[in-house]
Amino acid sequence: MRAIVEKDGLAQHLLWKGGGNGYSAHPLSTCRMGDDAATSALDDQHELRGHPGIFVTDGPAVPTSPCVNPSLTIAALAERASALLLRRDGEFGLTLRTRVPPPGRTDPVRRQRCAHPV
C-alpha cells in the first residue's frame, strides 16, 4: 500500500494502527468536476476536458469530499449527468426513445425477445 500511495512523491503514507487487515475509503475527486481547468479534469457537463464524448458520472467526479457517505451525492450527480447526456444525444449519433415502459411492465415485442426457454 505504501508504494502505491507514495509513488512519484505525490502523497505520504501514514501508519494506520487498527484491527484486522481492512482498508476502507471512498475514492472521490480523482477526476473532479469544476470550473478551473488547472484543478479539475471535468467541465460542468461531466465531460473530460480535451476528450469530447468521454463522461464521468461516478465518485471520481465529486468535486470534494462531502464529509458524509457519498452514495446519495454520486446518485444525484449521475441523475444530473443523464439529463445532460440525453439533451446531447444527437451529437453522438444516438436516437432518443421517448417512451420507456415502467419497471415490471414491458411491451409485447420486448416480452417475446426476453423470453427464456423452459
mmCIF file of N, CA, C and O in Angstrom, residues 6-99:
data_model
loop_
_atom_site.group_PDB
_atom_site.id
_atom_site.type_symbol
_atom_site.label_atom_id
_atom_site.label_comp_id
_atom_site.label_asym_id
_atom_site.label_seq_id
_atom_site.Cartn_x
_atom_site.Cartn_y
_atom_site.Cartn_z
ATOM 1 N N GLU A 6 2.822 6.470 -2.123
ATOM 2 C CA GLU A 6 3.973 7.363 -2.210
ATOM 3 C C GLU A 6 4.620 7.397 -3.587
ATOM 4 O O GLU A 6 5.642 8.051 -3.768
ATOM 5 N N LYS A 7 4.022 6.740 -4.575
ATOM 6 C CA LYS A 7 4.570 6.734 -5.938
ATOM 7 C C LYS A 7 4.719 8.163 -6.452
ATOM 8 O O LYS A 7 3.838 8.979 -6.313
ATOM 9 N N ASP A 8 5.827 8.475 -7.037
ATOM 10 C CA ASP A 8 6.131 9.787 -7.620
ATOM 11 C C ASP A 8 6.102 10.932 -6.614
ATOM 12 O O ASP A 8 6.007 12.092 -6.993
ATOM 13 N N GLY A 9 6.141 10.629 -5.330
ATOM 14 C CA GLY A 9 6.194 11.682 -4.319
ATOM 15 C C GLY A 9 4.930 12.515 -4.208
ATOM 16 O O GLY A 9 4.965 13.634 -3.715
ATOM 17 N N LEU A 10 3.800 11.984 -4.649
ATOM 18 C CA LEU A 10 2.563 12.766 -4.632
ATOM 19 C C LEU A 10 1.860 12.761 -3.278
ATOM 20 O O LEU A 10 1.043 13.619 -2.997
ATOM 21 N N ALA A 11 2.153 11.792 -2.433
ATOM 22 C CA ALA A 11 1.495 11.712 -1.129
ATOM 23 C C ALA A 11 2.408 10.991 -0.151
ATOM 24 O O ALA A 11 3.419 10.401 -0.536
ATOM 25 N N GLN A 12 2.037 11.040 1.110
ATOM 26 C CA GLN A 12 2.795 10.352 2.146
ATOM 27 C C GLN A 12 1.876 9.368 2.841
ATOM 28 O O GLN A 12 0.754 9.705 3.223
ATOM 29 N N HIS A 13 2.348 8.138 2.979
ATOM 30 C CA HIS A 13 1.566 7.106 3.659
ATOM 31 C C HIS A 13 1.786 7.239 5.150
ATOM 32 O O HIS A 13 2.915 7.227 5.626
ATOM 33 N N LEU A 14 0.702 7.396 5.887
ATOM 34 C CA LEU A 14 0.798 7.483 7.338
ATOM 35 C C LEU A 14 0.367 6.150 7.925
ATOM 36 O O LEU A 14 -0.615 5.558 7.483
ATOM 37 N N LEU A 15 1.093 5.687 8.910
ATOM 38 C CA LEU A 15 0.798 4.402 9.528
ATOM 39 C C LEU A 15 -0.567 4.458 10.207
ATOM 40 O O LEU A 15 -0.863 5.364 10.977
ATOM 41 N N TRP A 16 -1.390 3.484 9.880
ATOM 42 C CA TRP A 16 -2.718 3.386 10.477
ATOM 43 C C TRP A 16 -2.732 2.168 11.377
ATOM 44 O O TRP A 16 -2.513 1.051 10.917
ATOM 45 N N LYS A 17 -2.951 2.393 12.649
ATOM 46 C CA LYS A 17 -2.984 1.280 13.593
ATOM 47 C C LYS A 17 -4.443 0.975 13.895
ATOM 48 O O LYS A 17 -5.118 1.738 14.556
ATOM 49 N N GLY A 18 -4.889 -0.132 13.368
ATOM 50 C CA GLY A 18 -6.266 -0.551 13.598
ATOM 51 C C GLY A 18 -6.328 -2.056 13.663
ATOM 52 O O GLY A 18 -5.330 -2.746 13.474
ATOM 53 N N GLY A 19 -7.492 -2.568 13.907
ATOM 54 C CA GLY A 19 -7.652 -4.008 13.993
ATOM 55 C C GLY A 19 -7.849 -4.624 12.613
ATOM 56 O O GLY A 19 -8.456 -4.037 11.730
ATOM 57 N N GLY A 20 -7.317 -5.784 12.419
ATOM 58 C CA GLY A 20 -7.540 -6.511 11.177
ATOM 59 C C GLY A 20 -6.764 -5.953 9.997
ATOM 60 O O GLY A 20 -5.956 -5.039 10.123
ATOM 61 N N ASN A 21 -7.014 -6.530 8.853
ATOM 62 C CA ASN A 21 -6.316 -6.115 7.635
ATOM 63 C C ASN A 21 -7.222 -5.327 6.700
ATOM 64 O O ASN A 21 -7.052 -5.351 5.500
ATOM 65 N N GLY A 22 -8.209 -4.660 7.220
ATOM 66 C CA GLY A 22 -9.173 -3.973 6.356
ATOM 67 C C GLY A 22 -8.805 -2.529 6.092
ATOM 68 O O GLY A 22 -8.346 -1.808 6.969
ATOM 69 N N TYR A 23 -9.001 -2.122 4.866
ATOM 70 C CA TYR A 23 -8.866 -0.721 4.482
ATOM 71 C C TYR A 23 -10.224 -0.261 3.984
ATOM 72 O O TYR A 23 -10.940 -1.002 3.328
ATOM 73 N N SER A 24 -10.573 0.937 4.278
ATOM 74 C CA SER A 24 -11.862 1.455 3.852
ATOM 75 C C SER A 24 -11.679 2.892 3.387
ATOM 76 O O SER A 24 -11.028 3.688 4.047
ATOM 77 N N ALA A 25 -12.265 3.204 2.236
ATOM 78 C CA ALA A 25 -12.167 4.566 1.717
ATOM 79 C C ALA A 25 -13.221 4.773 0.655
ATOM 80 O O ALA A 25 -13.706 3.830 0.045
ATOM 81 N N HIS A 26 -13.588 6.003 0.458
ATOM 82 C CA HIS A 26 -14.445 6.382 -0.656
ATOM 83 C C HIS A 26 -13.548 7.120 -1.647
ATOM 84 O O HIS A 26 -13.155 8.258 -1.393
ATOM 85 N N PRO A 27 -13.176 6.501 -2.764
ATOM 86 C CA PRO A 27 -12.275 7.170 -3.716
ATOM 87 C C PRO A 27 -13.011 8.280 -4.472
ATOM 88 O O PRO A 27 -13.674 8.038 -5.465
ATOM 89 N N LEU A 28 -12.912 9.473 -3.947
ATOM 90 C CA LEU A 28 -13.596 10.618 -4.534
ATOM 91 C C LEU A 28 -12.596 11.595 -5.132
ATOM 92 O O LEU A 28 -11.440 11.645 -4.734
ATOM 93 N N SER A 29 -13.059 12.378 -6.066
ATOM 94 C CA SER A 29 -12.326 13.525 -6.621
ATOM 95 C C SER A 29 -11.068 13.160 -7.387
ATOM 96 O O SER A 29 -10.192 13.998 -7.549
ATOM 97 N N THR A 30 -10.943 11.939 -7.880
ATOM 98 C CA THR A 30 -9.762 11.588 -8.658
ATOM 99 C C THR A 30 -9.876 12.088 -10.097
ATOM 100 O O THR A 30 -8.888 12.110 -10.822
ATOM 101 N N CYS A 31 -11.073 12.485 -10.504
ATOM 102 C CA CYS A 31 -11.314 13.052 -11.833
ATOM 103 C C CYS A 31 -12.387 14.128 -11.652
ATOM 104 O O CYS A 31 -13.448 14.096 -12.250
ATOM 105 N N ARG A 32 -12.088 15.086 -10.787
ATOM 106 C CA ARG A 32 -13.103 16.014 -10.301
ATOM 107 C C ARG A 32 -13.675 16.945 -11.359
ATOM 108 O O ARG A 32 -13.051 17.258 -12.364
ATOM 109 N N MET A 33 -14.890 17.387 -11.078
ATOM 110 C CA MET A 33 -15.599 18.330 -11.923
ATOM 111 C C MET A 33 -15.404 19.726 -11.342
ATOM 112 O O MET A 33 -15.416 19.899 -10.118
ATOM 113 N N GLY A 34 -15.205 20.720 -12.198
ATOM 114 C CA GLY A 34 -15.035 22.075 -11.711
ATOM 115 C C GLY A 34 -14.873 23.079 -12.829
ATOM 116 O O GLY A 34 -14.826 22.727 -14.014
ATOM 117 N N ASP A 35 -14.778 24.351 -12.451
ATOM 118 C CA ASP A 35 -14.664 25.433 -13.419
ATOM 119 C C ASP A 35 -13.242 25.653 -13.916
ATOM 120 O O ASP A 35 -13.039 26.077 -15.042
ATOM 121 N N ASP A 36 -12.258 25.397 -13.072
ATOM 122 C CA ASP A 36 -10.868 25.690 -13.393
ATOM 123 C C ASP A 36 -10.188 24.474 -14.020
ATOM 124 O O ASP A 36 -10.049 23.430 -13.383
ATOM 125 N N ALA A 37 -9.763 24.614 -15.250
ATOM 126 C CA ALA A 37 -9.112 23.503 -15.956
ATOM 127 C C ALA A 37 -7.803 23.080 -15.289
ATOM 128 O O ALA A 37 -7.370 21.943 -15.444
ATOM 129 N N ALA A 38 -7.184 23.979 -14.540
ATOM 130 C CA ALA A 38 -5.924 23.644 -13.866
ATOM 131 C C ALA A 38 -6.131 22.710 -12.681
ATOM 132 O O ALA A 38 -5.215 22.002 -12.288
ATOM 133 N N THR A 39 -7.332 22.704 -12.119
ATOM 134 C CA THR A 39 -7.573 21.884 -10.930
ATOM 135 C C THR A 39 -8.670 20.836 -11.103
ATOM 136 O O THR A 39 -8.961 20.092 -10.175
ATOM 137 N N SER A 40 -9.299 20.788 -12.273
ATOM 138 C CA SER A 40 -10.381 19.826 -12.479
ATOM 139 C C SER A 40 -10.324 19.232 -13.881
ATOM 140 O O SER A 40 -10.158 19.944 -14.860
ATOM 141 N N ALA A 41 -10.473 17.930 -13.946
ATOM 142 C CA ALA A 41 -10.401 17.221 -15.229
ATOM 143 C C ALA A 41 -11.701 17.313 -16.014
ATOM 144 O O ALA A 41 -11.699 17.222 -17.238
ATOM 145 N N LEU A 42 -12.825 17.494 -15.315
ATOM 146 C CA LEU A 42 -14.134 17.529 -15.971
ATOM 147 C C LEU A 42 -14.716 18.930 -15.974
ATOM 148 O O LEU A 42 -14.523 19.686 -15.020
ATOM 149 N N ASP A 43 -15.457 19.241 -17.036
ATOM 150 C CA ASP A 43 -16.171 20.513 -17.045
ATOM 151 C C ASP A 43 -17.508 20.351 -16.317
ATOM 152 O O ASP A 43 -17.804 19.290 -15.770
ATOM 153 N N ASP A 44 -18.328 21.393 -16.311
ATOM 154 C CA ASP A 44 -19.588 21.343 -15.573
ATOM 155 C C ASP A 44 -20.643 20.441 -16.211
ATOM 156 O O ASP A 44 -21.719 20.255 -15.670
ATOM 157 N N GLN A 45 -20.320 19.842 -17.367
ATOM 158 C CA GLN A 45 -21.225 18.914 -18.047
ATOM 159 C C GLN A 45 -20.767 17.465 -17.873
ATOM 160 O O GLN A 45 -21.205 16.589 -18.610
ATOM 161 N N HIS A 46 -19.831 17.226 -16.966
ATOM 162 C CA HIS A 46 -19.266 15.893 -16.682
ATOM 163 C C HIS A 46 -18.378 15.381 -17.805
ATOM 164 O O HIS A 46 -18.038 14.215 -17.845
ATOM 165 N N GLU A 47 -17.988 16.225 -18.736
ATOM 166 C CA GLU A 47 -17.187 15.801 -19.888
ATOM 167 C C GLU A 47 -15.700 16.038 -19.631
ATOM 168 O O GLU A 47 -15.305 17.088 -19.127
ATOM 169 N N LEU A 48 -14.893 15.049 -19.984
ATOM 170 C CA LEU A 48 -13.453 15.140 -19.794
ATOM 171 C C LEU A 48 -12.880 16.214 -20.715
ATOM 172 O O LEU A 48 -13.091 16.180 -21.928
ATOM 173 N N ARG A 49 -12.190 17.170 -20.129
ATOM 174 C CA ARG A 49 -11.635 18.283 -20.913
ATOM 175 C C ARG A 49 -10.668 17.759 -21.976
ATOM 176 O O ARG A 49 -9.797 16.944 -21.683
ATOM 177 N N GLY A 50 -10.832 18.227 -23.203
ATOM 178 C CA GLY A 50 -9.951 17.846 -24.295
ATOM 179 C C GLY A 50 -10.272 16.495 -24.912
ATOM 180 O O GLY A 50 -9.587 16.057 -25.826
ATOM 181 N N HIS A 51 -11.307 15.816 -24.426
ATOM 182 C CA HIS A 51 -11.687 14.499 -24.948
ATOM 183 C C HIS A 51 -13.206 14.439 -25.101
ATOM 184 O O HIS A 51 -13.904 13.842 -24.279
ATOM 185 N N PRO A 52 -13.741 15.072 -26.131
ATOM 186 C CA PRO A 52 -15.197 15.120 -26.311
ATOM 187 C C PRO A 52 -15.810 13.724 -26.351
ATOM 188 O O PRO A 52 -15.262 12.808 -26.952
ATOM 189 N N GLY A 53 -16.937 13.582 -25.669
ATOM 190 C CA GLY A 53 -17.657 12.318 -25.670
ATOM 191 C C GLY A 53 -17.287 11.378 -24.555
ATOM 192 O O GLY A 53 -17.881 10.316 -24.419
ATOM 193 N N ILE A 54 -16.311 11.734 -23.709
ATOM 194 C CA ILE A 54 -15.971 10.909 -22.552
ATOM 195 C C ILE A 54 -16.527 11.612 -21.313
ATOM 196 O O ILE A 54 -16.184 12.753 -21.025
ATOM 197 N N PHE A 55 -17.401 10.902 -20.606
ATOM 198 C CA PHE A 55 -18.088 11.467 -19.456
ATOM 199 C C PHE A 55 -17.817 10.618 -18.222
ATOM 200 O O PHE A 55 -17.721 9.405 -18.310
ATOM 201 N N VAL A 56 -17.703 11.278 -17.069
ATOM 202 C CA VAL A 56 -17.501 10.590 -15.800
ATOM 203 C C VAL A 56 -18.648 10.994 -14.882
ATOM 204 O O VAL A 56 -18.889 12.181 -14.683
ATOM 205 N N THR A 57 -19.362 9.999 -14.345
ATOM 206 C CA THR A 57 -20.523 10.307 -13.516
ATOM 207 C C THR A 57 -20.482 9.606 -12.169
ATOM 208 O O THR A 57 -21.455 9.611 -11.441
ATOM 209 N N ASP A 58 -19.376 8.998 -11.816
ATOM 210 C CA ASP A 58 -19.287 8.241 -10.564
ATOM 211 C C ASP A 58 -18.501 9.043 -9.519
ATOM 212 O O ASP A 58 -18.259 10.230 -9.686
ATOM 213 N N GLY A 59 -18.067 8.406 -8.471
ATOM 214 C CA GLY A 59 -17.368 9.055 -7.360
ATOM 215 C C GLY A 59 -16.204 9.944 -7.747
ATOM 216 O O GLY A 59 -16.007 10.987 -7.126
ATOM 217 N N PRO A 60 -15.400 9.570 -8.743
ATOM 218 C CA PRO A 60 -14.286 10.440 -9.101
ATOM 219 C C PRO A 60 -14.704 11.845 -9.553
ATOM 220 O O PRO A 60 -13.928 12.779 -9.454
ATOM 221 N N ALA A 61 -15.941 12.015 -10.014
ATOM 222 C CA ALA A 61 -16.404 13.328 -10.480
ATOM 223 C C ALA A 61 -16.787 14.257 -9.335
ATOM 224 O O ALA A 61 -16.876 15.469 -9.526
ATOM 225 N N VAL A 62 -16.996 13.711 -8.138
ATOM 226 C CA VAL A 62 -17.383 14.533 -6.987
ATOM 227 C C VAL A 62 -16.276 15.548 -6.743
ATOM 228 O O VAL A 62 -15.116 15.166 -6.585
ATOM 229 N N PRO A 63 -16.603 16.838 -6.713
ATOM 230 C CA PRO A 63 -15.558 17.867 -6.601
ATOM 231 C C PRO A 63 -14.727 17.816 -5.323
ATOM 232 O O PRO A 63 -13.565 18.148 -5.329
ATOM 233 N N THR A 64 -15.319 17.410 -4.213
ATOM 234 C CA THR A 64 -14.603 17.332 -2.948
ATOM 235 C C THR A 64 -15.349 16.391 -2.020
ATOM 236 O O THR A 64 -16.482 16.015 -2.303
ATOM 237 N N SER A 65 -14.746 16.017 -0.934
ATOM 238 C CA SER A 65 -15.400 15.108 -0.003
ATOM 239 C C SER A 65 -16.596 15.787 0.650
ATOM 240 O O SER A 65 -16.462 16.876 1.202
ATOM 241 N N PRO A 66 -17.776 15.143 0.612
ATOM 242 C CA PRO A 66 -18.949 15.757 1.222
ATOM 243 C C PRO A 66 -19.033 15.543 2.740
ATOM 244 O O PRO A 66 -19.987 15.950 3.366
ATOM 245 N N CYS A 67 -18.060 14.873 3.335
ATOM 246 C CA CYS A 67 -17.995 14.617 4.785
ATOM 247 C C CYS A 67 -19.082 13.675 5.278
ATOM 248 O O CYS A 67 -19.303 13.558 6.468
ATOM 249 N N VAL A 68 -19.819 13.041 4.394
ATOM 250 C CA VAL A 68 -20.807 12.026 4.747
ATOM 251 C C VAL A 68 -20.676 10.899 3.735
ATOM 252 O O VAL A 68 -19.937 11.014 2.756
ATOM 253 N N ASN A 69 -21.408 9.811 3.928
ATOM 254 C CA ASN A 69 -21.407 8.751 2.941
ATOM 255 C C ASN A 69 -21.798 9.357 1.592
ATOM 256 O O ASN A 69 -22.834 10.005 1.478
ATOM 257 N N PRO A 70 -20.987 9.162 0.558
ATOM 258 C CA PRO A 70 -21.199 9.870 -0.711
ATOM 259 C C PRO A 70 -22.222 9.238 -1.653
ATOM 260 O O PRO A 70 -22.436 9.749 -2.744
ATOM 261 N N SER A 71 -22.887 8.166 -1.257
ATOM 262 C CA SER A 71 -23.747 7.459 -2.215
ATOM 263 C C SER A 71 -24.859 8.335 -2.781
ATOM 264 O O SER A 71 -25.138 8.282 -3.981
ATOM 265 N N LEU A 72 -25.516 9.145 -1.965
ATOM 266 C CA LEU A 72 -26.590 9.997 -2.487
ATOM 267 C C LEU A 72 -26.042 11.121 -3.360
ATOM 268 O O LEU A 72 -26.660 11.498 -4.356
ATOM 269 N N THR A 73 -24.880 11.648 -3.011
ATOM 270 C CA THR A 73 -24.251 12.678 -3.848
ATOM 271 C C THR A 73 -23.901 12.105 -5.207
ATOM 272 O O THR A 73 -24.151 12.729 -6.242
ATOM 273 N N ILE A 74 -23.350 10.904 -5.237
ATOM 274 C CA ILE A 74 -22.992 10.248 -6.501
ATOM 275 C C ILE A 74 -24.249 9.964 -7.318
ATOM 276 O O ILE A 74 -24.273 10.197 -8.532
ATOM 277 N N ALA A 75 -25.301 9.492 -6.674
ATOM 278 C CA ALA A 75 -26.555 9.226 -7.385
ATOM 279 C C ALA A 75 -27.127 10.512 -7.980
ATOM 280 O O ALA A 75 -27.609 10.522 -9.122
ATOM 281 N N ALA A 76 -27.070 11.604 -7.228
ATOM 282 C CA ALA A 76 -27.583 12.880 -7.727
ATOM 283 C C ALA A 76 -26.762 13.373 -8.923
ATOM 284 O O ALA A 76 -27.318 13.869 -9.916
ATOM 285 N N LEU A 77 -25.447 13.240 -8.840
ATOM 286 C CA LEU A 77 -24.601 13.645 -9.974
ATOM 287 C C LEU A 77 -24.879 12.794 -11.205
ATOM 288 O O LEU A 77 -24.927 13.295 -12.327
ATOM 289 N N ALA A 78 -25.074 11.496 -11.015
ATOM 290 C CA ALA A 78 -25.367 10.602 -12.141
ATOM 291 C C ALA A 78 -26.709 10.950 -12.771
ATOM 292 O O ALA A 78 -26.848 10.952 -14.000
ATOM 293 N N GLU A 79 -27.700 11.265 -11.943
ATOM 294 C CA GLU A 79 -29.007 11.652 -12.481
ATOM 295 C C GLU A 79 -28.901 12.955 -13.260
ATOM 296 O O GLU A 79 -29.474 13.101 -14.339
ATOM 297 N N ARG A 80 -28.151 13.903 -12.724
ATOM 298 C CA ARG A 80 -27.932 15.183 -13.416
ATOM 299 C C ARG A 80 -27.227 14.949 -14.747
ATOM 300 O O ARG A 80 -27.606 15.505 -15.774
ATOM 301 N N ALA A 81 -26.202 14.106 -14.739
ATOM 302 C CA ALA A 81 -25.450 13.824 -15.968
ATOM 303 C C ALA A 81 -26.330 13.134 -17.006
ATOM 304 O O ALA A 81 -26.201 13.400 -18.203
ATOM 305 N N SER A 82 -27.233 12.260 -16.566
ATOM 306 C CA SER A 82 -28.089 11.563 -17.539
ATOM 307 C C SER A 82 -28.960 12.555 -18.287
ATOM 308 O O SER A 82 -29.160 12.425 -19.491
ATOM 309 N N ALA A 83 -29.473 13.568 -17.595
ATOM 310 C CA ALA A 83 -30.281 14.588 -18.266
ATOM 311 C C ALA A 83 -29.439 15.377 -19.273
ATOM 312 O O ALA A 83 -29.889 15.669 -20.380
ATOM 313 N N LEU A 84 -28.202 15.706 -18.884
ATOM 314 C CA LEU A 84 -27.318 16.433 -19.797
ATOM 315 C C LEU A 84 -26.992 15.586 -21.037
ATOM 316 O O LEU A 84 -26.978 16.085 -22.164
ATOM 317 N N LEU A 85 -26.739 14.301 -20.830
ATOM 318 C CA LEU A 85 -26.411 13.414 -21.950
ATOM 319 C C LEU A 85 -27.604 13.227 -22.881
ATOM 320 O O LEU A 85 -27.436 13.181 -24.103
ATOM 321 N N LEU A 86 -28.797 13.128 -22.325
ATOM 322 C CA LEU A 86 -29.983 12.966 -23.163
ATOM 323 C C LEU A 86 -30.205 14.190 -24.048
ATOM 324 O O LEU A 86 -30.653 14.061 -25.189
ATOM 325 N N ARG A 87 -29.883 15.370 -23.540
ATOM 326 C CA ARG A 87 -30.014 16.580 -24.353
ATOM 327 C C ARG A 87 -29.010 16.613 -25.498
ATOM 328 O O ARG A 87 -29.219 17.274 -26.490
ATOM 329 N N ARG A 88 -27.902 15.891 -25.350
ATOM 330 C CA ARG A 88 -26.843 15.920 -26.373
ATOM 331 C C ARG A 88 -26.805 14.650 -27.212
ATOM 332 O O ARG A 88 -25.847 14.401 -27.920
ATOM 333 N N ASP A 89 -27.837 13.818 -27.135
ATOM 334 C CA ASP A 89 -27.813 12.518 -27.803
ATOM 335 C C ASP A 89 -27.523 12.614 -29.297
ATOM 336 O O ASP A 89 -26.827 11.774 -29.848
ATOM 337 N N GLY A 90 -28.040 13.617 -29.986
ATOM 338 C CA GLY A 90 -27.827 13.765 -31.421
ATOM 339 C C GLY A 90 -26.370 13.958 -31.796
ATOM 340 O O GLY A 90 -25.924 13.515 -32.858
ATOM 341 N N GLU A 91 -25.594 14.592 -30.924
ATOM 342 C CA GLU A 91 -24.170 14.809 -31.191
ATOM 343 C C GLU A 91 -23.401 13.499 -31.272
ATOM 344 O O GLU A 91 -22.354 13.422 -31.892
ATOM 345 N N PHE A 92 -23.934 12.461 -30.636
ATOM 346 C CA PHE A 92 -23.252 11.177 -30.585
ATOM 347 C C PHE A 92 -23.891 10.145 -31.509
ATOM 348 O O PHE A 92 -23.570 8.972 -31.456
ATOM 349 N N GLY A 93 -24.823 10.599 -32.369
ATOM 350 C CA GLY A 93 -25.467 9.698 -33.320
ATOM 351 C C GLY A 93 -26.453 8.742 -32.674
ATOM 352 O O GLY A 93 -26.713 7.670 -33.205
ATOM 353 N N LEU A 94 -27.015 9.123 -31.537
ATOM 354 C CA LEU A 94 -27.970 8.271 -30.844
ATOM 355 C C LEU A 94 -29.391 8.739 -31.112
ATOM 356 O O LEU A 94 -29.634 9.914 -31.320
ATOM 357 N N THR A 95 -30.313 7.817 -31.083
ATOM 358 C CA THR A 95 -31.717 8.154 -31.218
ATOM 359 C C THR A 95 -32.373 7.998 -29.854
ATOM 360 O O THR A 95 -32.296 6.941 -29.241
ATOM 361 N N LEU A 96 -33.004 9.031 -29.403
ATOM 362 C CA LEU A 96 -33.637 9.028 -28.099
ATOM 363 C C LEU A 96 -34.993 8.351 -28.178
ATOM 364 O O LEU A 96 -35.809 8.673 -29.035
ATOM 365 N N ARG A 97 -35.218 7.388 -27.316
ATOM 366 C CA ARG A 97 -36.514 6.733 -27.229
ATOM 367 C C ARG A 97 -37.316 7.478 -26.178
ATOM 368 O O ARG A 97 -36.947 7.523 -25.003
ATOM 369 N N THR A 98 -38.420 8.077 -26.587
ATOM 370 C CA THR A 98 -39.168 8.939 -25.671
ATOM 371 C C THR A 98 -40.114 8.188 -24.757
ATOM 372 O O THR A 98 -40.491 8.685 -23.719
ATOM 373 N N ARG A 99 -40.524 6.978 -25.133
ATOM 374 C CA ARG A 99 -41.430 6.220 -24.273
ATOM 375 C C ARG A 99 -40.742 4.948 -23.806
ATOM 376 O O ARG A 99 -40.460 4.058 -24.593
#
